[in-house]
């Protein structure tokens, strides 16, 4: 009878899983079996061509679902039979360990043990990465069956389950951090781009998608007069005003520096302008004070540019139109809302 894996083995496996999940979050890739294997190879260090190619795609901003799949096909799935053999051996070890545990639970485990023996025989055949993936899925089904039937296995099975849940929580936290601006709590520039792409993909069905670009007026003067800590408080104040003004499916994002963006699916031009005026008015009426001595900080105002999506245009063109409207609002004196029609009046 084979012995259970040592505590050191379990800890090493958990650390490898944690690092793999962290890399998935870092590259903003969904945790599919294919992407998991890709990132596992990346951190393992045994596939230098893959590592170089993955980092090159990440650096130039072209790493996405399609390019990740291509990298998998080029550097992982066709690779190395040696690596597939290693995976096969790891699965065999897991099966034997489960079989040993099942033996100790008695006759209630007969059905599941038989299923594992069938899976064991499958592994004696040549299998590609897809075949191994099917085996892994079968293993998961049987271990889930064990748990749902109320059978009591060894404590290390529960420990693995707890570790998986912990790693899942870490992955979710890492994902949130990867798409969140740490200062304001709004979506960051990467999340803005993804949300805009999603909204524009559904634009025909929605009918309207409007974009607001919001810029804090004379923000440099606020930093110069009161310091960057107060400047950060002003950024947080404007971010909070945007959060309170919208709800899903709208997206509030920090676009860069003192500039913010609101993506408004389903919002026609008049609705977008009404919301922009409400936000501008709320910010204008609020008086901020220093926490320490309650001394007032000078009035904070924002300028807002609005564009509504035109069927067939590129996202970059859509953003440029909103940016031109924002420029028009600033050119007209700031603390105001402008659209493209207003932009035309400034020339």
mmCIF file of C-alpha atoms in Angstrom:
data_model
loop_
_atom_site.group_PDB
_atom_site.id
_atom_site.type_symbol
_atom_site.label_atom_id
_atom_site.label_comp_id
_atom_site.label_asym_id
_atom_site.label_seq_id
_atom_site.Cartn_x
_atom_site.Cartn_y
_atom_site.Cartn_z
ATOM 1 C CA UNK A 1 0.000 0.000 0.000
ATOM 2 C CA UNK A 2 1.334 3.416 -0.929
ATOM 3 C CA UNK A 3 1.673 5.993 1.815
ATOM 4 C CA UNK A 4 -0.171 9.289 1.812
ATOM 5 C CA UNK A 5 1.767 12.319 0.566
ATOM 6 C CA UNK A 6 3.898 13.998 3.195
ATOM 7 C CA UNK A 7 3.010 17.370 4.673
ATOM 8 C CA UNK A 8 5.932 18.852 2.712
ATOM 9 C CA UNK A 9 4.474 17.468 -0.546
ATOM 10 C CA UNK A 10 1.077 18.928 0.223
ATOM 11 C CA UNK A 11 2.563 22.327 1.086
ATOM 12 C CA UNK A 12 4.675 22.351 -2.075
ATOM 13 C CA UNK A 13 1.640 21.497 -4.214
ATOM 14 C CA UNK A 14 -0.420 24.193 -2.528
ATOM 15 C CA UNK A 15 2.308 26.782 -3.114
ATOM 16 C CA UNK A 16 2.569 25.798 -6.780
ATOM 17 C CA UNK A 17 -1.207 26.111 -7.151
ATOM 18 C CA UNK A 18 -1.158 29.495 -5.415
ATOM 19 C CA UNK A 19 1.561 30.810 -7.734
ATOM 20 C CA UNK A 20 -0.253 29.511 -10.801
ATOM 21 C CA UNK A 21 -3.484 31.256 -9.783
ATOM 22 C CA UNK A 22 -1.559 34.453 -9.104
ATOM 23 C CA UNK A 23 -0.099 34.365 -12.630
ATOM 24 C CA UNK A 24 -3.590 33.843 -14.095
ATOM 25 C CA UNK A 25 -4.743 36.956 -12.244
ATOM 26 C CA UNK A 26 -1.629 38.911 -13.214
ATOM 27 C CA UNK A 27 -2.247 38.252 -16.915
ATOM 28 C CA UNK A 28 -6.038 38.664 -16.490
ATOM 29 C CA UNK A 29 -6.753 35.210 -17.934
ATOM 30 C CA UNK A 30 -9.813 33.137 -16.970
ATOM 31 C CA UNK A 31 -8.935 30.019 -14.956
ATOM 32 C CA UNK A 32 -9.753 27.415 -17.597
ATOM 33 C CA UNK A 33 -7.832 24.112 -17.584
ATOM 34 C CA UNK A 34 -5.940 25.262 -20.676
ATOM 35 C CA UNK A 35 -4.916 28.616 -19.172
ATOM 36 C CA UNK A 36 -4.089 26.961 -15.844
ATOM 37 C CA UNK A 37 -1.714 24.579 -17.634
ATOM 38 C CA UNK A 38 -0.213 27.495 -19.574
ATOM 39 C CA UNK A 39 0.558 29.429 -16.375
ATOM 40 C CA UNK A 40 1.719 26.271 -14.593
ATOM 41 C CA UNK A 41 4.313 25.807 -17.329
ATOM 42 C CA UNK A 42 5.217 29.492 -17.085
ATOM 43 C CA UNK A 43 6.100 29.405 -13.398
ATOM 44 C CA UNK A 44 7.708 25.973 -13.619
ATOM 45 C CA UNK A 45 10.646 27.413 -15.541
ATOM 46 C CA UNK A 46 11.086 24.332 -17.707
ATOM 47 C CA UNK A 47 9.677 25.955 -20.848
ATOM 48 C CA UNK A 48 11.809 29.070 -21.601
ATOM 49 C CA UNK A 49 10.298 29.673 -25.095
ATOM 50 C CA UNK A 50 6.821 29.818 -23.561
ATOM 51 C CA UNK A 51 8.001 32.186 -20.837
ATOM 52 C CA UNK A 52 9.551 34.575 -23.369
ATOM 53 C CA UNK A 53 6.512 34.495 -25.658
ATOM 54 C CA UNK A 54 4.026 35.006 -22.818
ATOM 55 C CA UNK A 55 5.921 37.977 -21.409
ATOM 56 C CA UNK A 56 6.268 39.526 -24.873
ATOM 57 C CA UNK A 57 2.495 39.362 -25.428
ATOM 58 C CA UNK A 58 1.844 40.783 -21.955
ATOM 59 C CA UNK A 59 4.302 43.630 -22.514
ATOM 60 C CA UNK A 60 2.788 44.813 -25.797
ATOM 61 C CA UNK A 61 -0.795 44.381 -24.581
ATOM 62 C CA UNK A 62 -1.776 41.589 -26.981
ATOM 63 C CA UNK A 63 -2.295 38.848 -24.392
ATOM 64 C CA UNK A 64 -5.933 37.746 -24.486
ATOM 65 C CA UNK A 65 -8.036 34.606 -24.843
ATOM 66 C CA UNK A 66 -7.068 34.026 -28.486
ATOM 67 C CA UNK A 67 -3.341 34.623 -28.040
ATOM 68 C CA UNK A 68 -3.281 32.497 -24.865
ATOM 69 C CA UNK A 69 -4.876 29.631 -26.816
ATOM 70 C CA UNK A 70 -2.282 30.013 -29.576
ATOM 71 C CA UNK A 71 0.530 29.965 -27.006
ATOM 72 C CA UNK A 72 -0.935 26.832 -25.465
ATOM 73 C CA UNK A 73 -1.114 25.066 -28.831
ATOM 74 C CA UNK A 74 2.396 26.141 -29.807
ATOM 75 C CA UNK A 75 4.320 25.643 -26.576
ATOM 76 C CA UNK A 76 2.316 23.293 -24.366
ATOM 77 C CA UNK A 77 -0.109 20.902 -26.080
ATOM 78 C CA UNK A 78 2.377 19.867 -28.773
ATOM 79 C CA UNK A 79 5.193 19.784 -26.294
ATOM 80 C CA UNK A 80 6.587 17.422 -24.715
ATOM 81 C CA UNK A 81 5.412 13.966 -24.133
ATOM 82 C CA UNK A 82 7.705 14.014 -21.124
ATOM 83 C CA UNK A 83 5.532 16.675 -19.480
ATOM 84 C CA UNK A 84 2.329 14.749 -20.282
ATOM 85 C CA UNK A 85 3.964 11.721 -18.739
ATOM 86 C CA UNK A 86 4.702 13.686 -15.579
ATOM 87 C CA UNK A 87 1.072 14.801 -15.364
ATOM 88 C CA UNK A 88 -0.063 11.215 -15.913
ATOM 89 C CA UNK A 89 2.163 10.049 -13.046
ATOM 90 C CA UNK A 90 0.820 12.764 -10.755
ATOM 91 C CA UNK A 91 -2.757 11.685 -11.501
ATOM 92 C CA UNK A 92 -1.841 8.032 -10.931
ATOM 93 C CA UNK A 93 -0.384 8.972 -7.578
ATOM 94 C CA UNK A 94 -3.583 10.825 -6.672
ATOM 95 C CA UNK A 95 -5.744 7.851 -7.715
ATOM 96 C CA UNK A 96 -3.676 5.415 -5.663
ATOM 97 C CA UNK A 97 -3.869 7.690 -2.667
ATOM 98 C CA UNK A 98 -7.661 7.929 -3.011
ATOM 99 C CA UNK A 99 -7.919 4.171 -3.474
ATOM 100 C CA UNK A 100 -5.982 3.614 -0.256
ATOM 101 C CA UNK A 101 -8.288 5.964 1.598
ATOM 102 C CA UNK A 102 -11.367 4.325 0.102
ATOM 103 C CA UNK A 103 -10.111 0.905 1.170
ATOM 104 C CA UNK A 104 -10.083 2.120 4.744
ATOM 105 C CA UNK A 105 -13.667 3.368 4.564
ATOM 106 C CA UNK A 106 -15.080 -0.110 3.891
ATOM 107 C CA UNK A 107 -17.701 -1.494 1.564
ATOM 108 C CA UNK A 108 -19.558 1.780 1.017
ATOM 109 C CA UNK A 109 -16.758 2.895 -1.280
ATOM 110 C CA UNK A 110 -17.067 -0.009 -3.737
ATOM 111 C CA UNK A 111 -18.778 1.905 -6.519
ATOM 112 C CA UNK A 112 -16.400 4.839 -6.416
ATOM 113 C CA UNK A 113 -13.377 2.573 -6.154
ATOM 114 C CA UNK A 114 -14.521 0.715 -9.274
ATOM 115 C CA UNK A 115 -14.820 4.004 -11.128
ATOM 116 C CA UNK A 116 -11.294 4.910 -10.079
ATOM 117 C CA UNK A 117 -9.995 1.579 -11.327
ATOM 118 C CA UNK A 118 -11.577 2.278 -14.723
ATOM 119 C CA UNK A 119 -9.866 5.668 -14.763
ATOM 120 C CA UNK A 120 -6.604 3.981 -13.782
ATOM 121 C CA UNK A 121 -6.885 1.672 -16.796
ATOM 122 C CA UNK A 122 -7.565 4.683 -19.035
ATOM 123 C CA UNK A 123 -4.228 6.107 -17.978
ATOM 124 C CA UNK A 124 -2.430 3.026 -19.253
ATOM 125 C CA UNK A 125 -3.344 4.165 -22.769
ATOM 126 C CA UNK A 126 -1.583 6.968 -24.675
ATOM 127 C CA UNK A 127 -3.425 10.182 -23.853
ATOM 128 C CA UNK A 128 -3.036 13.709 -25.137
ATOM 129 C CA UNK A 129 -3.729 16.811 -23.048
ATOM 130 C CA UNK A 130 -7.474 16.595 -23.803
ATOM 131 C CA UNK A 131 -7.553 12.983 -22.681
ATOM 132 C CA UNK A 132 -5.851 13.914 -19.440
ATOM 133 C CA UNK A 133 -8.350 16.712 -18.964
ATOM 134 C CA UNK A 134 -11.195 14.182 -19.277
ATOM 135 C CA UNK A 135 -9.518 11.993 -16.659
ATOM 136 C CA UNK A 136 -9.166 14.940 -14.292
ATOM 137 C CA UNK A 137 -12.862 15.762 -14.775
ATOM 138 C CA UNK A 138 -13.768 12.165 -13.971
ATOM 139 C CA UNK A 139 -11.662 12.292 -10.816
ATOM 140 C CA UNK A 140 -13.412 15.461 -9.725
ATOM 141 C CA UNK A 141 -16.831 13.872 -10.252
ATOM 142 C CA UNK A 142 -15.923 10.871 -8.122
ATOM 143 C CA UNK A 143 -14.415 12.880 -5.281
ATOM 144 C CA UNK A 144 -17.508 15.135 -5.329
ATOM 145 C CA UNK A 145 -19.646 12.007 -5.171
ATOM 146 C CA UNK A 146 -17.745 10.821 -2.134
ATOM 147 C CA UNK A 147 -18.304 14.077 -0.344
ATOM 148 C CA UNK A 148 -22.006 14.320 -1.235
ATOM 149 C CA UNK A 149 -22.658 10.759 -0.022
ATOM 150 C CA UNK A 150 -21.507 11.759 3.429
ATOM 151 C CA UNK A 151 -18.568 9.373 3.555
ATOM 152 C CA UNK A 152 -15.839 10.311 5.944
ATOM 153 C CA UNK A 153 -12.420 10.208 4.337
ATOM 154 C CA UNK A 154 -9.098 11.050 5.839
ATOM 155 C CA UNK A 155 -8.556 14.523 7.252
ATOM 156 C CA UNK A 156 -6.091 15.434 4.529
ATOM 157 C CA UNK A 157 -8.924 15.259 1.929
ATOM 158 C CA UNK A 158 -10.798 17.895 3.928
ATOM 159 C CA UNK A 159 -7.551 19.823 4.225
ATOM 160 C CA UNK A 160 -7.175 19.844 0.433
ATOM 161 C CA UNK A 161 -10.751 21.048 0.057
ATOM 162 C CA UNK A 162 -10.154 23.887 2.513
ATOM 163 C CA UNK A 163 -6.945 24.820 0.712
ATOM 164 C CA UNK A 164 -8.755 24.937 -2.637
ATOM 165 C CA UNK A 165 -11.404 27.237 -1.175
ATOM 166 C CA UNK A 166 -8.715 29.468 0.310
ATOM 167 C CA UNK A 167 -6.925 29.670 -3.025
ATOM 168 C CA UNK A 168 -10.217 30.414 -4.755
ATOM 169 C CA UNK A 169 -10.710 33.342 -2.374
ATOM 170 C CA UNK A 170 -7.173 34.554 -3.039
ATOM 171 C CA UNK A 171 -7.763 34.337 -6.780
ATOM 172 C CA UNK A 172 -10.984 36.345 -6.492
ATOM 173 C CA UNK A 173 -9.186 38.977 -4.427
ATOM 174 C CA UNK A 174 -6.323 39.098 -6.926
ATOM 175 C CA UNK A 175 -8.807 39.478 -9.780
ATOM 176 C CA UNK A 176 -10.531 42.372 -8.049
ATOM 177 C CA UNK A 177 -7.206 44.049 -7.319
ATOM 178 C CA UNK A 178 -6.138 43.595 -10.938
ATOM 179 C CA UNK A 179 -9.124 45.593 -12.212
ATOM 180 C CA UNK A 180 -9.518 48.151 -9.394
ATOM 181 C CA UNK A 181 -7.864 51.521 -8.925
ATOM 182 C CA UNK A 182 -6.340 51.275 -5.430
ATOM 183 C CA UNK A 183 -6.846 54.949 -4.512
ATOM 184 C CA UNK A 184 -10.488 55.426 -5.489
ATOM 185 C CA UNK A 185 -11.895 51.898 -5.554
ATOM 186 C CA UNK A 186 -13.266 52.483 -9.055
ATOM 187 C CA UNK A 187 -12.548 50.300 -12.058
ATOM 188 C CA UNK A 188 -9.056 50.928 -13.440
ATOM 189 C CA UNK A 189 -8.085 51.665 -17.033
ATOM 190 C CA UNK A 190 -7.893 47.961 -17.943
ATOM 191 C CA UNK A 191 -11.363 47.288 -16.513
ATOM 192 C CA UNK A 192 -12.690 50.381 -18.293
ATOM 193 C CA UNK A 193 -11.458 49.041 -21.638
ATOM 194 C CA UNK A 194 -13.043 45.633 -21.011
ATOM 195 C CA UNK A 195 -16.357 47.158 -19.895
ATOM 196 C CA UNK A 196 -16.465 49.470 -22.903
ATOM 197 C CA UNK A 197 -15.760 46.592 -25.283
ATOM 198 C CA UNK A 198 -18.568 44.587 -23.695
ATOM 199 C CA UNK A 199 -21.027 47.496 -23.871
ATOM 200 C CA UNK A 200 -20.221 48.206 -27.521
ATOM 201 C CA UNK A 201 -20.542 44.524 -28.442
ATOM 202 C CA UNK A 202 -24.140 44.704 -27.223
ATOM 203 C CA UNK A 203 -24.746 48.220 -28.544
ATOM 204 C CA UNK A 204 -27.158 47.151 -31.293
ATOM 205 C CA UNK A 205 -29.335 45.282 -28.822
ATOM 206 C CA UNK A 206 -29.188 48.079 -26.248
ATOM 207 C CA UNK A 207 -29.996 50.889 -28.646
ATOM 208 C CA UNK A 208 -27.740 53.462 -26.959
ATOM 209 C CA UNK A 209 -24.402 53.525 -25.181
ATOM 210 C CA UNK A 210 -23.186 56.855 -23.828
ATOM 211 C CA UNK A 211 -19.773 57.759 -22.472
ATOM 212 C CA UNK A 212 -18.989 60.540 -19.982
ATOM 213 C CA UNK A 213 -15.449 61.781 -19.429
ATOM 214 C CA UNK A 214 -15.192 63.729 -16.175
ATOM 215 C CA UNK A 215 -12.204 65.929 -15.311
ATOM 216 C CA UNK A 216 -11.544 67.765 -12.020
ATOM 217 C CA UNK A 217 -11.070 71.462 -12.781
ATOM 218 C CA UNK A 218 -7.728 73.029 -11.808
ATOM 219 C CA UNK A 219 -6.645 69.880 -9.991
ATOM 220 C CA UNK A 220 -2.959 70.799 -10.195
ATOM 221 C CA UNK A 221 -3.762 73.976 -8.270
ATOM 222 C CA UNK A 222 -5.392 71.898 -5.527
ATOM 223 C CA UNK A 223 -2.277 69.742 -5.211
ATOM 224 C CA UNK A 224 0.014 72.787 -5.264
ATOM 225 C CA UNK A 225 -2.035 74.649 -2.638
ATOM 226 C CA UNK A 226 -2.969 71.888 -0.211
ATOM 227 C CA UNK A 227 -0.581 69.035 -0.960
ATOM 228 C CA UNK A 228 -1.055 65.583 -2.432
ATOM 229 C CA UNK A 229 -2.837 64.104 0.584
ATOM 230 C CA UNK A 230 -5.667 66.599 0.142
ATOM 231 C CA UNK A 231 -5.463 65.998 -3.607
ATOM 232 C CA UNK A 232 -6.033 62.288 -2.969
ATOM 233 C CA UNK A 233 -9.037 63.131 -0.781
ATOM 234 C CA UNK A 234 -10.502 65.203 -3.607
ATOM 235 C CA UNK A 235 -10.025 62.302 -6.016
ATOM 236 C CA UNK A 236 -11.799 60.032 -3.547
ATOM 237 C CA UNK A 237 -14.636 62.533 -3.122
ATOM 238 C CA UNK A 238 -15.277 62.745 -6.869
ATOM 239 C CA UNK A 239 -15.009 58.954 -7.185
ATOM 240 C CA UNK A 240 -17.642 58.526 -4.445
ATOM 241 C CA UNK A 241 -19.954 60.967 -6.231
ATOM 242 C CA UNK A 242 -19.680 58.878 -9.403
ATOM 243 C CA UNK A 243 -20.259 55.605 -7.540
ATOM 244 C CA UNK A 244 -23.420 56.941 -5.927
ATOM 245 C CA UNK A 245 -24.740 58.277 -9.241
ATOM 246 C CA UNK A 246 -24.759 54.972 -11.143
ATOM 247 C CA UNK A 247 -25.456 51.275 -10.715
ATOM 248 C CA UNK A 248 -24.854 48.213 -12.917
ATOM 249 C CA UNK A 249 -24.695 47.796 -15.834
ATOM 250 C CA UNK A 250 -23.054 51.261 -15.783
ATOM 251 C CA UNK A 251 -19.314 51.359 -15.052
ATOM 252 C CA UNK A 252 -17.469 54.106 -13.173
ATOM 253 C CA UNK A 253 -13.717 54.130 -13.781
ATOM 254 C CA UNK A 254 -10.646 56.191 -13.043
ATOM 255 C CA UNK A 255 -9.457 56.935 -16.545
ATOM 256 C CA UNK A 256 -6.154 58.531 -15.555
ATOM 257 C CA UNK A 257 -4.833 61.187 -13.176
ATOM 258 C CA UNK A 258 -7.738 63.466 -12.276
ATOM 259 C CA UNK A 259 -9.907 62.159 -15.134
ATOM 260 C CA UNK A 260 -12.770 59.692 -14.713
ATOM 261 C CA UNK A 261 -15.127 57.881 -17.072
ATOM 262 C CA UNK A 262 -18.693 56.625 -16.907
ATOM 263 C CA UNK A 263 -19.911 54.005 -19.374
ATOM 264 C CA UNK A 264 -23.708 54.179 -19.596
ATOM 265 C CA UNK A 265 -25.325 51.286 -21.481
ATOM 266 C CA UNK A 266 -28.951 51.992 -22.398
ATOM 267 C CA UNK A 267 -28.528 55.763 -21.874
ATOM 268 C CA UNK A 268 -29.750 58.029 -24.679
ATOM 269 C CA UNK A 269 -28.060 61.441 -25.134
ATOM 270 C CA UNK A 270 -30.663 63.339 -23.073
ATOM 271 C CA UNK A 271 -30.437 60.824 -20.222
ATOM 272 C CA UNK A 272 -26.640 60.994 -20.257
ATOM 273 C CA UNK A 273 -26.717 64.786 -20.152
ATOM 274 C CA UNK A 274 -29.206 64.803 -17.285
ATOM 275 C CA UNK A 275 -26.998 62.468 -15.252
ATOM 276 C CA UNK A 276 -23.884 64.517 -16.061
ATOM 277 C CA UNK A 277 -25.571 67.729 -14.896
ATOM 278 C CA UNK A 278 -26.718 66.046 -11.688
ATOM 279 C CA UNK A 279 -23.173 64.850 -10.933
ATOM 280 C CA UNK A 280 -21.665 68.224 -11.766
ATOM 281 C CA UNK A 281 -24.196 70.019 -9.539
ATOM 282 C CA UNK A 282 -23.673 67.682 -6.594
ATOM 283 C CA UNK A 283 -19.915 68.156 -6.686
ATOM 284 C CA UNK A 284 -20.226 71.934 -7.089
ATOM 285 C CA UNK A 285 -22.521 72.262 -4.051
ATOM 286 C CA UNK A 286 -20.417 70.137 -1.700
ATOM 287 C CA UNK A 287 -17.893 71.950 0.507
ATOM 288 C CA UNK A 288 -14.866 69.980 1.629
ATOM 289 C CA UNK A 289 -12.945 70.760 4.833
ATOM 290 C CA UNK A 290 -9.698 69.554 6.359
ATOM 291 C CA UNK A 291 -10.255 66.772 8.875
ATOM 292 C CA UNK A 292 -7.690 68.154 11.281
ATOM 293 C CA UNK A 293 -8.944 71.707 11.826
ATOM 294 C CA UNK A 294 -12.146 71.892 9.729
ATOM 295 C CA UNK A 295 -10.628 74.636 7.578
ATOM 296 C CA UNK A 296 -12.427 74.798 4.228
ATOM 297 C CA UNK A 297 -10.839 73.598 1.016
ATOM 298 C CA UNK A 298 -11.564 75.627 -2.059
ATOM 299 C CA UNK A 299 -14.557 74.679 -4.149
ATOM 300 C CA UNK A 300 -14.188 71.540 -6.263
ATOM 301 C CA UNK A 301 -15.833 71.473 -9.689
ATOM 302 C CA UNK A 302 -15.735 69.160 -12.678
ATOM 303 C CA UNK A 303 -16.091 69.455 -16.428
ATOM 304 C CA UNK A 304 -17.871 66.692 -18.339
ATOM 305 C CA UNK A 305 -17.769 65.643 -21.997
ATOM 306 C CA UNK A 306 -20.441 63.367 -23.459
ATOM 307 C CA UNK A 307 -20.569 61.178 -26.567
ATOM 308 C CA UNK A 308 -23.149 58.599 -27.654
ATOM 309 C CA UNK A 309 -21.976 55.593 -29.651
ATOM 310 C CA UNK A 310 -22.514 55.540 -33.418
ATOM 311 C CA UNK A 311 -23.058 52.146 -34.950
ATOM 312 C CA UNK A 312 -19.939 50.747 -36.579
ATOM 313 C CA UNK A 313 -17.393 53.184 -35.143
ATOM 314 C CA UNK A 314 -14.249 52.079 -33.347
ATOM 315 C CA UNK A 315 -13.985 52.358 -29.580
ATOM 316 C CA UNK A 316 -11.036 54.717 -30.023
ATOM 317 C CA UNK A 317 -13.153 57.063 -32.155
ATOM 318 C CA UNK A 318 -15.949 56.957 -29.587
ATOM 319 C CA UNK A 319 -13.541 57.930 -26.798
ATOM 320 C CA UNK A 320 -12.008 60.687 -28.940
ATOM 321 C CA UNK A 321 -15.441 62.244 -29.478
ATOM 322 C CA UNK A 322 -16.101 62.276 -25.735
ATOM 323 C CA UNK A 323 -12.651 63.766 -25.179
ATOM 324 C CA UNK A 324 -13.321 66.556 -27.678
ATOM 325 C CA UNK A 325 -16.571 67.334 -25.865
ATOM 326 C CA UNK A 326 -14.655 67.469 -22.566
ATOM 327 C CA UNK A 327 -12.205 69.909 -24.136
ATOM 328 C CA UNK A 328 -15.156 72.051 -25.240
ATOM 329 C CA UNK A 329 -16.489 72.131 -21.662
ATOM 330 C CA UNK A 330 -13.125 73.320 -20.406
ATOM 331 C CA UNK A 331 -12.696 75.845 -23.196
ATOM 332 C CA UNK A 332 -16.126 77.299 -22.375
ATOM 333 C CA UNK A 333 -15.070 78.080 -18.797
ATOM 334 C CA UNK A 334 -15.097 74.730 -16.923
ATOM 335 C CA UNK A 335 -17.673 73.520 -14.390
ATOM 336 C CA UNK A 336 -20.017 72.589 -17.194
ATOM 337 C CA UNK A 337 -21.259 69.727 -19.358
ATOM 338 C CA UNK A 338 -20.679 69.619 -23.121
ATOM 339 C CA UNK A 339 -21.486 67.358 -26.066
ATOM 340 C CA UNK A 340 -20.174 67.278 -29.617
ATOM 341 C CA UNK A 341 -22.666 69.946 -30.603
ATOM 342 C CA UNK A 342 -21.110 72.243 -28.018
ATOM 343 C CA UNK A 343 -17.667 71.253 -29.279
ATOM 344 C CA UNK A 344 -18.583 72.483 -32.754
ATOM 345 C CA UNK A 345 -19.498 75.902 -31.347
ATOM 346 C CA UNK A 346 -15.971 76.416 -29.985
ATOM 347 C CA UNK A 347 -14.385 76.403 -33.458
#
